Tab-separated table of C-alpha atoms in Angstrom:
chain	number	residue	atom	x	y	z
A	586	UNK	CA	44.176	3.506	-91.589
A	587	UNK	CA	43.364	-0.278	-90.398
A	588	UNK	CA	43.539	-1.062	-93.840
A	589	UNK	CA	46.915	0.177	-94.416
A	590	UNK	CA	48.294	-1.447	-91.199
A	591	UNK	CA	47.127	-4.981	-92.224
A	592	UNK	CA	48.283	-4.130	-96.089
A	593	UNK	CA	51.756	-3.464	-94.789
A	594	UNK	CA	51.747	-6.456	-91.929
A	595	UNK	CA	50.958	-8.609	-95.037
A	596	UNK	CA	53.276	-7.449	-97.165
A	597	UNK	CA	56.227	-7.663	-94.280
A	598	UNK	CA	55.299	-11.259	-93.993
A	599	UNK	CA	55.332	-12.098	-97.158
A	600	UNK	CA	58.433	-10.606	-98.100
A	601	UNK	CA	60.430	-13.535	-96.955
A	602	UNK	CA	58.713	-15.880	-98.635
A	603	UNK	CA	59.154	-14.058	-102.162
A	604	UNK	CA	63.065	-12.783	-101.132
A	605	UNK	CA	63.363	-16.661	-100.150
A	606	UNK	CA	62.774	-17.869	-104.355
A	607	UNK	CA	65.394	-19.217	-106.523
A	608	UNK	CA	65.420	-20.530	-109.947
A	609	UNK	CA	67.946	-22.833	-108.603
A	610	UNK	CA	65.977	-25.552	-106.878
A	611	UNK	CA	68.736	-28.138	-106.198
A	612	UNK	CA	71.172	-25.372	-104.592
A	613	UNK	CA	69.391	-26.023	-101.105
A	614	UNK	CA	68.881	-30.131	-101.251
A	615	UNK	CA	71.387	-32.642	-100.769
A	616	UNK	CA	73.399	-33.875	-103.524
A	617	UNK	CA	72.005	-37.159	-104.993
A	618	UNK	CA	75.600	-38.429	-106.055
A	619	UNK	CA	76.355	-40.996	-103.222
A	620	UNK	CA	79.562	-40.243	-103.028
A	621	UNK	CA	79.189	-36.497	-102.364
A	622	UNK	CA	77.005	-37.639	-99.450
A	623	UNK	CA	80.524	-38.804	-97.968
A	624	UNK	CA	82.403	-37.358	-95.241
A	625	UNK	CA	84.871	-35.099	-96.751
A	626	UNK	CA	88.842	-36.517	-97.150
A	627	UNK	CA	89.950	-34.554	-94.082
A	628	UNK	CA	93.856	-35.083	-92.687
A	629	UNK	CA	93.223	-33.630	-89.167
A	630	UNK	CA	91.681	-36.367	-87.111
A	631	UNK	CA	88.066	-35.089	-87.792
A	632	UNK	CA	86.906	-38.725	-86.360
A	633	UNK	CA	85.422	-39.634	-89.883
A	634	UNK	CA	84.760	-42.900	-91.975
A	635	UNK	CA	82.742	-43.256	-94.707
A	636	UNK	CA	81.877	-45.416	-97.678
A	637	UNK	CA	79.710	-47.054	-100.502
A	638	UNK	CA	78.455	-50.800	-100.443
A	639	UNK	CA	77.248	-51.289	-103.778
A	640	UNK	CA	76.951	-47.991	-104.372
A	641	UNK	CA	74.942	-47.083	-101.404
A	642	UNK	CA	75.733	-44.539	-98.916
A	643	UNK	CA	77.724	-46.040	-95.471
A	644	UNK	CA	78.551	-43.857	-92.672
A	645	UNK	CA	78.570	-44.353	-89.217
A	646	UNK	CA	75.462	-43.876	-86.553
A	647	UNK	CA	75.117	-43.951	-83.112
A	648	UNK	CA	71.849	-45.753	-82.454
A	649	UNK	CA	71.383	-46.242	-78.979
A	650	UNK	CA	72.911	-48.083	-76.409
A	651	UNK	CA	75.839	-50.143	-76.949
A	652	UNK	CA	78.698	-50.223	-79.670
A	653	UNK	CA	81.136	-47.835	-80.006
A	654	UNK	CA	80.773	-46.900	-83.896
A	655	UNK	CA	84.345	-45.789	-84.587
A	656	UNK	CA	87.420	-47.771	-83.625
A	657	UNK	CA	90.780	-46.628	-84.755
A	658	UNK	CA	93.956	-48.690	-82.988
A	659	UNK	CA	97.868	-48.630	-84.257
A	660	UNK	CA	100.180	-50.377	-81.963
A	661	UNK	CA	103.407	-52.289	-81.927
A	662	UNK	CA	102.506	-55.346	-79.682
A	663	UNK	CA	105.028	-58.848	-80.060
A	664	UNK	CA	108.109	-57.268	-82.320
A	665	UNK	CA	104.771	-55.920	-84.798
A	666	UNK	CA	102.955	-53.362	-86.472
A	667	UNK	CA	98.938	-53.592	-85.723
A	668	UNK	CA	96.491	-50.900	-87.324
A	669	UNK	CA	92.786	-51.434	-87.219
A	670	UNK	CA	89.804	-49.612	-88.139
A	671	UNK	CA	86.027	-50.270	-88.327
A	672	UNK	CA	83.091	-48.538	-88.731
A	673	UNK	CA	79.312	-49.675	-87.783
A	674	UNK	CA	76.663	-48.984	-87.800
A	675	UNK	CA	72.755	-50.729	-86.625
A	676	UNK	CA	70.051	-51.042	-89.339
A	677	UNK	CA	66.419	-52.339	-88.298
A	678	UNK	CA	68.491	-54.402	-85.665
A	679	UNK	CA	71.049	-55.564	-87.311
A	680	UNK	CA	74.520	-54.659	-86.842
A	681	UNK	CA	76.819	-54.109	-90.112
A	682	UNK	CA	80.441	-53.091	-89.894
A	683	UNK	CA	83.481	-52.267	-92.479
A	684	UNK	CA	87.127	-52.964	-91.370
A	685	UNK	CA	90.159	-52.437	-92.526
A	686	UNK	CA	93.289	-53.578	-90.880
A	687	UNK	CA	97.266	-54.729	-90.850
A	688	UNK	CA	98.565	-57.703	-89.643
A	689	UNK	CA	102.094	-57.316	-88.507
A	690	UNK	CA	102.580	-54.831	-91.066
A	691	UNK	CA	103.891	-51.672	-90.266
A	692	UNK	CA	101.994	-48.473	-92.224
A	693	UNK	CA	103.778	-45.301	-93.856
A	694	UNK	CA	102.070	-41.833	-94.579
A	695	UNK	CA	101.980	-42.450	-98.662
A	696	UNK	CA	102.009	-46.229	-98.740
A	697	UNK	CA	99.662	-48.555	-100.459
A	698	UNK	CA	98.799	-51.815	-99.457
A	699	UNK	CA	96.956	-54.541	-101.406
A	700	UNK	CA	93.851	-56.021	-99.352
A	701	UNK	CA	95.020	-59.558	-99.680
A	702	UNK	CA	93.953	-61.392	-96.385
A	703	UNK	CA	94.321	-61.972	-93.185
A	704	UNK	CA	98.182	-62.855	-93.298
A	705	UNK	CA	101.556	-62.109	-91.490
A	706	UNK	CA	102.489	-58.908	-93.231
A	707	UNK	CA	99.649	-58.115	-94.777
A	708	UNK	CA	96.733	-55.992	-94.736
A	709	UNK	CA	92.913	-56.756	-94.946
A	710	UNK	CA	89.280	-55.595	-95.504
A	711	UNK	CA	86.164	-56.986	-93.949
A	712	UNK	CA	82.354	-57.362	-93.397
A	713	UNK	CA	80.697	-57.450	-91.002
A	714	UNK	CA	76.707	-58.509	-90.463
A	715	UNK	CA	74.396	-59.198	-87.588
A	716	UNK	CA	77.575	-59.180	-84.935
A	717	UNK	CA	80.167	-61.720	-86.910
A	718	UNK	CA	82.873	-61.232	-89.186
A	719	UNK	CA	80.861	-62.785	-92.655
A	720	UNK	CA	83.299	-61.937	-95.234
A	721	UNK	CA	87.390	-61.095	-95.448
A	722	UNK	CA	88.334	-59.779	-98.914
A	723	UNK	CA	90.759	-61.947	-100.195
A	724	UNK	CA	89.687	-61.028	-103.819
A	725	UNK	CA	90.921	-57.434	-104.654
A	726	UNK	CA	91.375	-54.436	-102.695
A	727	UNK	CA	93.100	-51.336	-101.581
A	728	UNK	CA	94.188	-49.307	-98.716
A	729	UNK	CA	96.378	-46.182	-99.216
A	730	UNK	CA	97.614	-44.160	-95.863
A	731	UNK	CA	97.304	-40.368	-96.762
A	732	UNK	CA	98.168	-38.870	-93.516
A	733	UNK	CA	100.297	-40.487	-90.700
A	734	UNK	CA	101.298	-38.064	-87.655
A	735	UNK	CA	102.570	-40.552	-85.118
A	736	UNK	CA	102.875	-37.324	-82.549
A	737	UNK	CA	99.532	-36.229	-82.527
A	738	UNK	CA	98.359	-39.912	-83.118
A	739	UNK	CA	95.782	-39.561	-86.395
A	740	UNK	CA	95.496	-41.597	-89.735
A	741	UNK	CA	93.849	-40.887	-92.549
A	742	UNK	CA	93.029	-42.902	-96.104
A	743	UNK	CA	91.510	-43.805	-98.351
A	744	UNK	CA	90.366	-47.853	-99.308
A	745	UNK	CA	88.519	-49.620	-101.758
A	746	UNK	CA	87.505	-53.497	-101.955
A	747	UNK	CA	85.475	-56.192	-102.764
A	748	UNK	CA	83.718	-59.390	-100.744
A	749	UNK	CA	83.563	-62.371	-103.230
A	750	UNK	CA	80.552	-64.172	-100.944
A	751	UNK	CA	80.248	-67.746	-101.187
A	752	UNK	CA	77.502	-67.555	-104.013
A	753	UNK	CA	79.860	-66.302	-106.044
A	754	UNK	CA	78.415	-62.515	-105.949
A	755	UNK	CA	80.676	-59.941	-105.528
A	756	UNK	CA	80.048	-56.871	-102.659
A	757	UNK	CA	81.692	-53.678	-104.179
A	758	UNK	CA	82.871	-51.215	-101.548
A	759	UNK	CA	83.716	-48.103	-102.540
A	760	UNK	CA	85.306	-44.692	-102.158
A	761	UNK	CA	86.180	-45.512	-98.486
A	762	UNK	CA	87.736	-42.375	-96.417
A	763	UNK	CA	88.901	-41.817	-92.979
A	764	UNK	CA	90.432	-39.244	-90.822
A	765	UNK	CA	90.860	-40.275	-87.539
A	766	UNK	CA	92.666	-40.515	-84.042
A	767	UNK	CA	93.909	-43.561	-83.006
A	768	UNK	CA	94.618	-45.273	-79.485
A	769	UNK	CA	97.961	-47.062	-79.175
């Protein structure tokens, strides 16, 4: 009877384990494609940003005290159009950042704008490393607005662009999304 007891207990907990197999072993692990480790491309102010640097894997963390890691402005301030966004993020103590911004340059839900610089009318892309701005993309680049709802106050988009450092080596980054709320 004792026998039978522990027979069955063993057989209950073991179940799991054999009702638990698959001949599918990637269905339960993480993708390994970078960019299906992204956040989604949401349109409802989900408070995401994501990207690749050179094909690696940037999102947003919170890592203790101090900065804020999302920012997301769009304001009219002195007869302009203002939008801003950055991400960061710390790494072994180091602070890195992507932003993406207008400069007097008013944005449209569908409208693309070249990544050109820092100039009246234009929009930009940046690095950032170790708490300054390193690197402005004046080589190539893209931002295009997907969502604009100027009620509810959230942008979303997509960018793409590229740091040409002052070695001459080029910073790829890549399949950058958004979705977020902004502050006027």
């Amino acid at each position: 009877m004792s026998r039978t007891i522990l027979s069955m207990t063993l057989i209950l907990f073991a179940m799991p384990l054999f009702l638990g197999c698959s001949n599918d072993d990637n269905k339960n692990q993480r993708s390994q494609n970078p960019v299906d480790q992204l956040p989604p491309a949401t349109q409802t102010g989900e408070e995401t940003f994501g990207c690749l640097i050179d094909g690696m894997v940037f999102i947003p963390v919170q890592s203790g005290f101090g900065v804020t890691i999302l920012q997301c402005v769009y304001q009219y301030v002195d007869g302009g159009y203002y939008f801003g966004l950055k991400g960061s993020k710390e790494i072994d103590a180091i602070y890195y950042a992507i932003a993406i911004g207008t400069n007097r340059l008013e944005i449209q839900q569908g409208g693309v704008y070249n990544l050109t610089g820092y100039l009246e009318g234009s929009a930009l892309g940046s690095w950032w490393f170790d708490n300054e701005l390193r690197y402005i993309s004046t080589h190539s680049g893209e931002l295009k607005i997907t969502y604009l709802d100027q009620t509810r106050q959230i942008v979303s988009g997509t960018f793409w662009f590229d740091i040409l450092l002052p070695n001459g080596e080029i910073v790829e980054i890549r399949e950058g999304r958004f979705d977020m709320p902004y502050t006027i």
